[in-house]
Coordinates of N, CA and C in Angstrom, one line a residue:
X21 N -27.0 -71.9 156.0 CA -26.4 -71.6 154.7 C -25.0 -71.0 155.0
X22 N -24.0 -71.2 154.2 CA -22.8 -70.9 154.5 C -22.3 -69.8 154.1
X23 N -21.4 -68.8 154.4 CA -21.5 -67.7 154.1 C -21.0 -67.2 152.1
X24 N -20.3 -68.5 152.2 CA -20.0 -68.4 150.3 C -21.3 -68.8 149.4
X25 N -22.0 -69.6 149.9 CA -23.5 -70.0 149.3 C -24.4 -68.5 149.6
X26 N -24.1 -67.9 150.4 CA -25.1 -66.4 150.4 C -24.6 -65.8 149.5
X27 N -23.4 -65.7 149.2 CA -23.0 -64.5 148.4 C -22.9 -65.2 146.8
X28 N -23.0 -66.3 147.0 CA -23.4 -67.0 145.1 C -25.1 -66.4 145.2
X29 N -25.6 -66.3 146.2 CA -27.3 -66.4 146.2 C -27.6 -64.8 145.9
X30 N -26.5 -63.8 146.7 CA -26.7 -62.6 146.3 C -26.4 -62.0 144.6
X31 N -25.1 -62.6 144.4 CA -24.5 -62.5 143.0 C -26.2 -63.0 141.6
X32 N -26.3 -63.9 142.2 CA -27.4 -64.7 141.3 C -28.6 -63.6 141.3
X33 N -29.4 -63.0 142.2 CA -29.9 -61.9 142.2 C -29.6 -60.4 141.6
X34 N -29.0 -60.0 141.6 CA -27.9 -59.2 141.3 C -27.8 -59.1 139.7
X35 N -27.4 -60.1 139.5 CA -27.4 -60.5 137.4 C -29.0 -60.6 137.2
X36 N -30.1 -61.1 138.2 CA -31.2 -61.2 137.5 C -31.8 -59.4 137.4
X37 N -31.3 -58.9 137.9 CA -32.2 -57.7 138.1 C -31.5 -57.0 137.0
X38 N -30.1 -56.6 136.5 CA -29.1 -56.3 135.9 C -29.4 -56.0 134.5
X39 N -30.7 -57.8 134.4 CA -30.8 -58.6 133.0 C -31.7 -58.0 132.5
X40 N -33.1 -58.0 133.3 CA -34.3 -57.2 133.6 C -34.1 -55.6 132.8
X41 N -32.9 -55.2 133.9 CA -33.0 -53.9 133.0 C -32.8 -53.9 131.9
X42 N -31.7 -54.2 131.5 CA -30.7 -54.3 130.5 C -31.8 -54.6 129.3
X43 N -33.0 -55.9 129.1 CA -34.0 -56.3 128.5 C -34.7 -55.0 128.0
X44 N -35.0 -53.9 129.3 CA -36.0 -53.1 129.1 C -34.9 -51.6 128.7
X45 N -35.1 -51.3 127.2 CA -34.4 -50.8 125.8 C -34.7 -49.3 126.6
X46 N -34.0 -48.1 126.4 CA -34.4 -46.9 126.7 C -35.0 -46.4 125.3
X47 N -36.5 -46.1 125.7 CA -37.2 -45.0 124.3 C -36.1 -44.4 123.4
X48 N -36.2 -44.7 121.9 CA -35.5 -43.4 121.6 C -36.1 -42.4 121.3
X49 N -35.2 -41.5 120.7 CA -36.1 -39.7 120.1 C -37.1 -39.9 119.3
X50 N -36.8 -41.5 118.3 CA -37.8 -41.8 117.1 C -39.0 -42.1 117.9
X51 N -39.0 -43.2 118.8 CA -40.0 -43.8 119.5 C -40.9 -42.5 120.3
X52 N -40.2 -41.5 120.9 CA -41.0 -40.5 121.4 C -41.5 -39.8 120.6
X53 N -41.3 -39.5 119.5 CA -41.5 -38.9 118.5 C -43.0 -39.3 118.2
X54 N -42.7 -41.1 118.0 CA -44.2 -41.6 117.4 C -45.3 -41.3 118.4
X55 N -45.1 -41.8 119.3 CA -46.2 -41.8 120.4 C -46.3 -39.8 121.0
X56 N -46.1 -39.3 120.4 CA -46.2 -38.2 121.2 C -47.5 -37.1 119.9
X57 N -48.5 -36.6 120.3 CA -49.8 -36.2 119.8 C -49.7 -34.6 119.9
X58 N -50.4 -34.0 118.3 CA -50.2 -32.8 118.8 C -51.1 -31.7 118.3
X59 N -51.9 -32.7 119.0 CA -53.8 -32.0 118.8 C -53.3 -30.2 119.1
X60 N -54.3 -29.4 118.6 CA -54.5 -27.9 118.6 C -55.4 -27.4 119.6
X61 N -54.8 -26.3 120.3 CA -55.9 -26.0 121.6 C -56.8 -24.7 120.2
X62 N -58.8 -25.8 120.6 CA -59.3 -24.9 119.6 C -59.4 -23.4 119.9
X63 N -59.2 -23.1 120.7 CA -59.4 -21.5 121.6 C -57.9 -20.9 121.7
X64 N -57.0 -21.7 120.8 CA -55.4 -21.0 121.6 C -55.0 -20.5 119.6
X65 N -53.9 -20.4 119.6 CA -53.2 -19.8 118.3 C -53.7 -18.8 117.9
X66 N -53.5 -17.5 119.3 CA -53.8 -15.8 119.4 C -53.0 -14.9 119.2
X67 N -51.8 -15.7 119.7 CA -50.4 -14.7 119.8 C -49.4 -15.5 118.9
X68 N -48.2 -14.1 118.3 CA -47.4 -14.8 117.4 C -46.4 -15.9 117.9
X69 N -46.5 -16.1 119.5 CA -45.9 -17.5 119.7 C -46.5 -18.6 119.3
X70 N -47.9 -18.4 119.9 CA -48.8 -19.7 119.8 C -49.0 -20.4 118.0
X71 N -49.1 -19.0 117.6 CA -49.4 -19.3 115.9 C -48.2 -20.1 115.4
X72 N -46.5 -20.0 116.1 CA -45.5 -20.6 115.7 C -45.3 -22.2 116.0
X73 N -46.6 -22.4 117.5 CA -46.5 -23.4 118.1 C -47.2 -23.9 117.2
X74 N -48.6 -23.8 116.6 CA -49.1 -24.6 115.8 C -48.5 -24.7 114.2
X75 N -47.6 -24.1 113.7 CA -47.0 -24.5 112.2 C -46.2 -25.8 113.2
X76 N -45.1 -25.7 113.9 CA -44.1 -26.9 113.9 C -45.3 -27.9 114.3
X77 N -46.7 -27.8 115.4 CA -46.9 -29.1 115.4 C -47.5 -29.6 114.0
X78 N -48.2 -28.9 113.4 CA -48.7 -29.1 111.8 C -47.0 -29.9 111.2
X79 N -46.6 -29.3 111.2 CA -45.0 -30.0 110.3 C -45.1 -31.3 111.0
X80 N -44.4 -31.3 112.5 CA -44.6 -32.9 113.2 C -45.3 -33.8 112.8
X81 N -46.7 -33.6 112.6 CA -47.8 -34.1 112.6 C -47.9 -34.7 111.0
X82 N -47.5 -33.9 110.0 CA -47.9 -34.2 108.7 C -46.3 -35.3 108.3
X83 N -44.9 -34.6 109.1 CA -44.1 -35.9 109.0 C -43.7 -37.0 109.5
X84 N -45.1 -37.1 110.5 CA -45.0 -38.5 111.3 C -46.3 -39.1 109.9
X85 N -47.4 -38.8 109.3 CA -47.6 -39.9 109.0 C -47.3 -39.5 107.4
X86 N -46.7 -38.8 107.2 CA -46.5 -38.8 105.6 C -45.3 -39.1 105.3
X87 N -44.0 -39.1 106.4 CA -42.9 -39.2 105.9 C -42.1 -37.9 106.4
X88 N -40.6 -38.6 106.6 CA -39.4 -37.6 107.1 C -39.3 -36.5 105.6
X89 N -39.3 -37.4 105.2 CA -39.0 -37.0 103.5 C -39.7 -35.5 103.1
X90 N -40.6 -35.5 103.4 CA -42.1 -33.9 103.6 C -40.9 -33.1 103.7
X91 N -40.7 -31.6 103.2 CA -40.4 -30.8 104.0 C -41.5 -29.5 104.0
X92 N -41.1 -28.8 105.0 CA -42.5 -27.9 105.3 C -41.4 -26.5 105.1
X93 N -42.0 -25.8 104.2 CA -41.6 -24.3 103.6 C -42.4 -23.2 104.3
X94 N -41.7 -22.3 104.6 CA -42.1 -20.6 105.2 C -41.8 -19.8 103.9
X95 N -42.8 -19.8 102.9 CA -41.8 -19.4 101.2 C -40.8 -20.4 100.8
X96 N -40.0 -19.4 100.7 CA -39.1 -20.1 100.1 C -38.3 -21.1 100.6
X97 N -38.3 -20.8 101.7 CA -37.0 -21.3 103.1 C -37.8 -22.3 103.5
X98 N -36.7 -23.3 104.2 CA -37.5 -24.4 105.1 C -37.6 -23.6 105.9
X99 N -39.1 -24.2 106.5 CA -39.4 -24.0 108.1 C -38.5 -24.1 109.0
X100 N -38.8 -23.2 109.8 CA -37.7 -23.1 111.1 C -38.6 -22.4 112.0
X101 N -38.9 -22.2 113.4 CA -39.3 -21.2 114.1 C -38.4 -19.8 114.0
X102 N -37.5 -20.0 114.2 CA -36.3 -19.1 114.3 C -36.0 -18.1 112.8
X103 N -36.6 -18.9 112.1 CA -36.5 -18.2 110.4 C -37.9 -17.5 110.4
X104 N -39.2 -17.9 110.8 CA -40.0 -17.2 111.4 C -40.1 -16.0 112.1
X105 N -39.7 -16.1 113.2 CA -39.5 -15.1 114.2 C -38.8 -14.0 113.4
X106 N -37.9 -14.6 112.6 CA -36.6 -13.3 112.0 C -37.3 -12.7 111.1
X107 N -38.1 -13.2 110.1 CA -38.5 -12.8 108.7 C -39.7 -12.7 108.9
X108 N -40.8 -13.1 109.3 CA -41.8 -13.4 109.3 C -43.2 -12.2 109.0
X109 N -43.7 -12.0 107.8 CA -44.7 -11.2 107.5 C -45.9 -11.6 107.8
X110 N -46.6 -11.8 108.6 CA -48.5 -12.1 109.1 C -49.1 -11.9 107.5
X111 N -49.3 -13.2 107.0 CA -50.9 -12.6 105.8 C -51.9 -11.8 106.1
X112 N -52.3 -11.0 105.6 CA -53.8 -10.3 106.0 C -54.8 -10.9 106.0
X113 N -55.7 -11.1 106.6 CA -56.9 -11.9 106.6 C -58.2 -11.1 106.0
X114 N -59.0 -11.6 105.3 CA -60.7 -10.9 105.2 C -61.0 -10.6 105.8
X115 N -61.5 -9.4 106.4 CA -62.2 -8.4 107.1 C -61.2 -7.9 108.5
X116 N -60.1 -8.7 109.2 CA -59.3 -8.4 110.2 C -58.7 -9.1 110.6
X117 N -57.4 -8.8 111.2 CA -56.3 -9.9 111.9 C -55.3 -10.5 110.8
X118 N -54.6 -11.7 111.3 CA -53.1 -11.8 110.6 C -53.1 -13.3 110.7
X119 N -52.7 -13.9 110.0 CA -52.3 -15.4 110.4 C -50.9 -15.6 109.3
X120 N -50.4 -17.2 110.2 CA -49.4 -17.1 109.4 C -49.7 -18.5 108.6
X121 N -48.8 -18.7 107.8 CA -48.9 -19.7 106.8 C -47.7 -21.1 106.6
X122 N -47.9 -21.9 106.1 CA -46.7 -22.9 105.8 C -47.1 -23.7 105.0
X123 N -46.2 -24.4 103.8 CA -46.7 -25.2 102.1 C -45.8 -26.3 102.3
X124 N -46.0 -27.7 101.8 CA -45.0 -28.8 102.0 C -45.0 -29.4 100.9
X125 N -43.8 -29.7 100.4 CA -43.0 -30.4 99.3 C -43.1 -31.8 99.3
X126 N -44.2 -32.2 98.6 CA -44.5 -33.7 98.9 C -44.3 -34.3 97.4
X127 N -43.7 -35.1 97.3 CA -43.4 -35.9 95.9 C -44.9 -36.1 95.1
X128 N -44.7 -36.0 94.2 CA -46.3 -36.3 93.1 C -46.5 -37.6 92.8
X129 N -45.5 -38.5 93.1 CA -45.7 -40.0 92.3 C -46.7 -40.9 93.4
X130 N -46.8 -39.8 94.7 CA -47.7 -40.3 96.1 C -48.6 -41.6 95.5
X131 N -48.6 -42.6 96.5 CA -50.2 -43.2 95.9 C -51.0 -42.1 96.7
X132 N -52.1 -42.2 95.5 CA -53.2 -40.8 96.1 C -54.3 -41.3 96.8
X133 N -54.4 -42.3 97.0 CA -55.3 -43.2 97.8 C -54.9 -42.8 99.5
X134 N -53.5 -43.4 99.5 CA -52.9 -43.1 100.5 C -52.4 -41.9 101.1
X135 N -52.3 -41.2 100.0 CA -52.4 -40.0 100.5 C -53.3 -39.2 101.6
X136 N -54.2 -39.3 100.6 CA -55.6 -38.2 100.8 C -55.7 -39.0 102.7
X137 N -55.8 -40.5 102.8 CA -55.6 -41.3 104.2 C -54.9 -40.7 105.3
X138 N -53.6 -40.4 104.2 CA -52.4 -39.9 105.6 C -52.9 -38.6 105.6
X139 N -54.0 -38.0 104.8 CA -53.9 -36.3 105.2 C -55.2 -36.1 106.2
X140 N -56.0 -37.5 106.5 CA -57.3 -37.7 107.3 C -56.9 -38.1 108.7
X141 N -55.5 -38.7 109.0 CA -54.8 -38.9 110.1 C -54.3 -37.7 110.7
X142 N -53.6 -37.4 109.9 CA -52.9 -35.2 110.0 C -53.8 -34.9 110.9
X143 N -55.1 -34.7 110.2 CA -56.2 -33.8 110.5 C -56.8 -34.4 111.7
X144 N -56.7 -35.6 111.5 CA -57.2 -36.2 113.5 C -56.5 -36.3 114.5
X145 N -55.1 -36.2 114.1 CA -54.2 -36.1 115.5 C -54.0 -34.5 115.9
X146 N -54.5 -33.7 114.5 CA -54.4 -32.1 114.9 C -55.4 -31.5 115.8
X147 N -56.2 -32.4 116.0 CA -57.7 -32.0 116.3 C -58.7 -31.3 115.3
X148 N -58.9 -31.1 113.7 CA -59.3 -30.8 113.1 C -60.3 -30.9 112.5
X149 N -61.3 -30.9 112.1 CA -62.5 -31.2 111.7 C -62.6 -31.4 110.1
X150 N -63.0 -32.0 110.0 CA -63.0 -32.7 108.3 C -63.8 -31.6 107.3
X151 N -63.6 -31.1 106.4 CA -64.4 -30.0 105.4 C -65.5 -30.5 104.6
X152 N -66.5 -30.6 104.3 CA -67.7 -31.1 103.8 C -67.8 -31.0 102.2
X153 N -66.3 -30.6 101.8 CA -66.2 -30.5 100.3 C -65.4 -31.4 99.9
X154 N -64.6 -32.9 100.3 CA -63.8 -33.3 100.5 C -64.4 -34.4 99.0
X155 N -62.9 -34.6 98.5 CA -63.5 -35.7 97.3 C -63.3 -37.3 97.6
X156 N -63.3 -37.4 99.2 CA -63.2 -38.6 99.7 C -63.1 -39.8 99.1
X157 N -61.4 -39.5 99.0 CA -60.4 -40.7 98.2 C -60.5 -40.0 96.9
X158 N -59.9 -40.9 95.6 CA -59.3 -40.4 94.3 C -60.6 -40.2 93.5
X159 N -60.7 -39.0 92.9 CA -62.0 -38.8 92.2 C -61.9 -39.2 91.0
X160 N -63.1 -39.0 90.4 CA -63.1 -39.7 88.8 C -62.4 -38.7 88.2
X161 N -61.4 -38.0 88.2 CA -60.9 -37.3 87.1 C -59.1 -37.6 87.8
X162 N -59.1 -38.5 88.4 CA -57.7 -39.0 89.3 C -57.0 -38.0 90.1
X163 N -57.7 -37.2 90.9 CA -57.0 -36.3 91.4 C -57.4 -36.5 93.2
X164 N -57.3 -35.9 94.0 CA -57.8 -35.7 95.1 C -58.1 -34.6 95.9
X165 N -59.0 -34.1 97.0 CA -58.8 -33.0 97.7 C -59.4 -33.0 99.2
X166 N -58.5 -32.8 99.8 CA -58.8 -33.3 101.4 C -58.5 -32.0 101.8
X167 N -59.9 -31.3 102.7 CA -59.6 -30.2 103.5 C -60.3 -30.1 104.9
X168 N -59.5 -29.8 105.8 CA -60.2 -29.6 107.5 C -59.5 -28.7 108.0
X169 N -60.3 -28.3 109.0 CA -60.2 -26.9 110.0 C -60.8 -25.7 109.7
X170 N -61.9 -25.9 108.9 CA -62.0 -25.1 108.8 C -63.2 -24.4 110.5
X171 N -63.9 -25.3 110.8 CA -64.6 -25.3 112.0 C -64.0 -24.6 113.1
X172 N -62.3 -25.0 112.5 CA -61.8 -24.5 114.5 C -61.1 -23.0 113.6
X173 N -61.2 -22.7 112.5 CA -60.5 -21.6 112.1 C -59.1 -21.2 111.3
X174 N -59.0 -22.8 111.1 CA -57.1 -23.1 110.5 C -57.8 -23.6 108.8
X175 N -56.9 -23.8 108.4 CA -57.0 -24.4 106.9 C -56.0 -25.5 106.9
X176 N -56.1 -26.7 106.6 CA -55.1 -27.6 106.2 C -55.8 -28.8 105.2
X177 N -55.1 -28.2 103.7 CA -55.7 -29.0 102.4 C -54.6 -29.6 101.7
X178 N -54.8 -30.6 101.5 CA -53.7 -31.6 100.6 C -54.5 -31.7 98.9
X179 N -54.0 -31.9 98.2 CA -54.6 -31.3 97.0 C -54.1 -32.0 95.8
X180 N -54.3 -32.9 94.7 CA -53.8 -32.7 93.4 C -54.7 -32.8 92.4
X181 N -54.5 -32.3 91.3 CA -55.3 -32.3 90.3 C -54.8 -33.4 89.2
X182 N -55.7 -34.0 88.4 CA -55.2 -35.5 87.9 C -54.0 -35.1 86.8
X183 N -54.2 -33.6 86.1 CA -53.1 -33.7 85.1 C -51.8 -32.9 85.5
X184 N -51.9 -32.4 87.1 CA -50.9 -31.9 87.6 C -49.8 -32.6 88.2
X185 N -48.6 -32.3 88.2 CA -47.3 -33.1 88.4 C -46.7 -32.5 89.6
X186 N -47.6 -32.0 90.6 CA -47.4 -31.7 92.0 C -48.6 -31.8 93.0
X187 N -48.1 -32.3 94.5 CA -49.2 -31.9 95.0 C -49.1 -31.1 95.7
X188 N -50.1 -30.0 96.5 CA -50.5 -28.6 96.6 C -51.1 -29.0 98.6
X189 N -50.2 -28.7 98.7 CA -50.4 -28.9 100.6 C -49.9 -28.0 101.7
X190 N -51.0 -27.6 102.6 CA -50.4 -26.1 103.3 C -51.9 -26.3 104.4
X191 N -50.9 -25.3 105.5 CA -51.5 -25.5 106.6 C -51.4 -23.5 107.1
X192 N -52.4 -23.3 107.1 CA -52.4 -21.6 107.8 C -53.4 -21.6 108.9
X193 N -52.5 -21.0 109.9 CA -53.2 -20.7 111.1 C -54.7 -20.1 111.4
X194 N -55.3 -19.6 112.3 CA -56.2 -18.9 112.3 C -56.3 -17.3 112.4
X195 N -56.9 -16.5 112.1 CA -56.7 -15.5 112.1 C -56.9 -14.5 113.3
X196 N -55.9 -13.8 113.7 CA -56.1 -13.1 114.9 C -55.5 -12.0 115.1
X197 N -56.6 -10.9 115.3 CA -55.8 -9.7 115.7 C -55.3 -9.5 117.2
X198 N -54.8 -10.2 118.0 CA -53.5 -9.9 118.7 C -52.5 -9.0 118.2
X199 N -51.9 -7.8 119.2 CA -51.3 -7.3 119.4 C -49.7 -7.4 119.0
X200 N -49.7 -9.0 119.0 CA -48.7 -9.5 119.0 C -48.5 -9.9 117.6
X201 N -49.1 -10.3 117.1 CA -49.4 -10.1 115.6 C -49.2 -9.1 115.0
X202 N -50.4 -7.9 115.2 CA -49.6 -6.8 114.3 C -48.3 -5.7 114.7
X203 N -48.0 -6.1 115.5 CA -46.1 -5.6 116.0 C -45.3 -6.6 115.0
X204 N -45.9 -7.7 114.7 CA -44.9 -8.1 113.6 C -45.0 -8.1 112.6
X205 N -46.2 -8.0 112.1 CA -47.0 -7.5 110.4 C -45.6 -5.6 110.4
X206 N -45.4 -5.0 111.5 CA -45.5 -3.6 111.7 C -43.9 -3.7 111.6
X207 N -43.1 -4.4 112.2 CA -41.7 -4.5 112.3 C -41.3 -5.3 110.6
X208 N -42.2 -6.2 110.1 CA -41.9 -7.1 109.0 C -41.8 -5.9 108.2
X209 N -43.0 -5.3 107.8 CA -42.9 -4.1 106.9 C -42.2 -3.1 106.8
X210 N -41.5 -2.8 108.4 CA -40.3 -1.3 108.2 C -39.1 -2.4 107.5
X211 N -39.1 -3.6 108.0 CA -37.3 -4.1 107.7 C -37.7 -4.2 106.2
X212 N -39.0 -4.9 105.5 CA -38.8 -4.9 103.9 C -38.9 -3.3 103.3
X213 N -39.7 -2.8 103.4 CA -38.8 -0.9 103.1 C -37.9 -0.4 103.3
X214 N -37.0 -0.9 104.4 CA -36.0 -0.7 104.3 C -34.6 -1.2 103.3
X215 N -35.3 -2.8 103.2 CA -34.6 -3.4 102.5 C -34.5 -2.5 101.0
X216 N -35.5 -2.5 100.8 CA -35.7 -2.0 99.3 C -35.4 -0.3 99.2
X217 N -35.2 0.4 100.2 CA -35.0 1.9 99.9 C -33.3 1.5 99.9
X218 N -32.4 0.7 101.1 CA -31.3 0.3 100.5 C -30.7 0.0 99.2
X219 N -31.6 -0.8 98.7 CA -31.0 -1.4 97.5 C -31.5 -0.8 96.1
X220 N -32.0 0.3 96.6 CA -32.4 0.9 95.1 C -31.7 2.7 95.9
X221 N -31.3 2.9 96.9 CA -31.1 4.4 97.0 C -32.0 5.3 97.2
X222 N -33.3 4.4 97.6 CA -34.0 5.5 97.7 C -34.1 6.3 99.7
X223 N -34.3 7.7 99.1 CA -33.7 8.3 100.8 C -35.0 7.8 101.6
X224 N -34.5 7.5 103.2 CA -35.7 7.1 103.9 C -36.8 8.4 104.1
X225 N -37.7 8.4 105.1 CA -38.4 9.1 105.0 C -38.5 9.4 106.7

């Protein structure tokens, strides 16, 4: 073979491999996004990091199959970890410990079929256990109500009532007296006393 025929033979190799790659698309953030799962460790969400790790995967999780469109609330504010961390008051729990909470803004004109569906997916990619009070799909009075977790200790219920013009959906962690928890129930409560002895004049103590 001649030495210009090798190097047409290398060239020709060269473009096929080139082509190959070129063919095979790099994942995007969307595509990782879908394929990526974000089951709940049932033994974990003790400390006030872990309890932050489980609201964003609850948010991921409820806007991969319900829609970008969802947005997930800390009160008033969108969700943020970072708006958490800064603000963040632990609810009190029945009998002990602190958990925290998050409510999502979901359009009412939902089909509710489909709904209550996307809120049985939520709940299985969370690792959650389905609630035994569930009105499995649209009830006779056209409303619906889907609730799981309660088994592993979280709450996550998607909700509407047939003459209500919103749906009612929120995900709260489990309850845990960690240390780490009540240092922030303990720091949450001097900054709102403070806030309010500020703004009314009243002297600290």
């Amino acid at each position: 073979m001649s030495r210009y025929r090798r190097l047409l033979t290398v060239a020709a190799a060269l473009s096929l491999v080139v082509g190959c790659a070129a063919d095979q698309a790099e994942p995007t953030e969307e595509d990782s996004m879908q394929a990526q799962h974000h089951t709940m460790d049932p033994e974990g969400g003790i400390t006030f990091d872990e309890q932050i790790q489980e609201l964003e995967a609850a948010t991921a999780a409820v806007q991969k199959h319900m829609g970008d469109d969802v947005v997930a609330r800390f009160g008033p504010d969108t969700f943020s970890p970072a708006a958490v961390k800064e603000r963040a008051l632990p609810q009190v729990c029945e009998g002990s410990g602190y958990h925290l909470q998050i409510s999502f803004d979901i359009a009412a004109d939902r089909d509710l079929q489909e709904l209550y569906d996307q809120a049985a997916a939520v709940a299985a990619e969370l690792g959650l256990s389905e609630n035994s009070n569930n009105s499995d799909g649209v009830n006779e009075r056209g409303g619906i109500f889907y609730g799981a977790g309660r088994a592993e200790g979280r709450i996550f219920v998607v909700t509407k009532r047939g003459h209500q013009d919103r749906v009612d959906a929120s995900f709260h962690t489990r309850c845990s007296d960690d240390p780490s928890m009540e240092e922030q129930y303990q720091q949450s409560s001097e900054r709102g006393r403070d806030q309010i002895q500020d703004e009314y004049g009243i002297p600290g103590q």
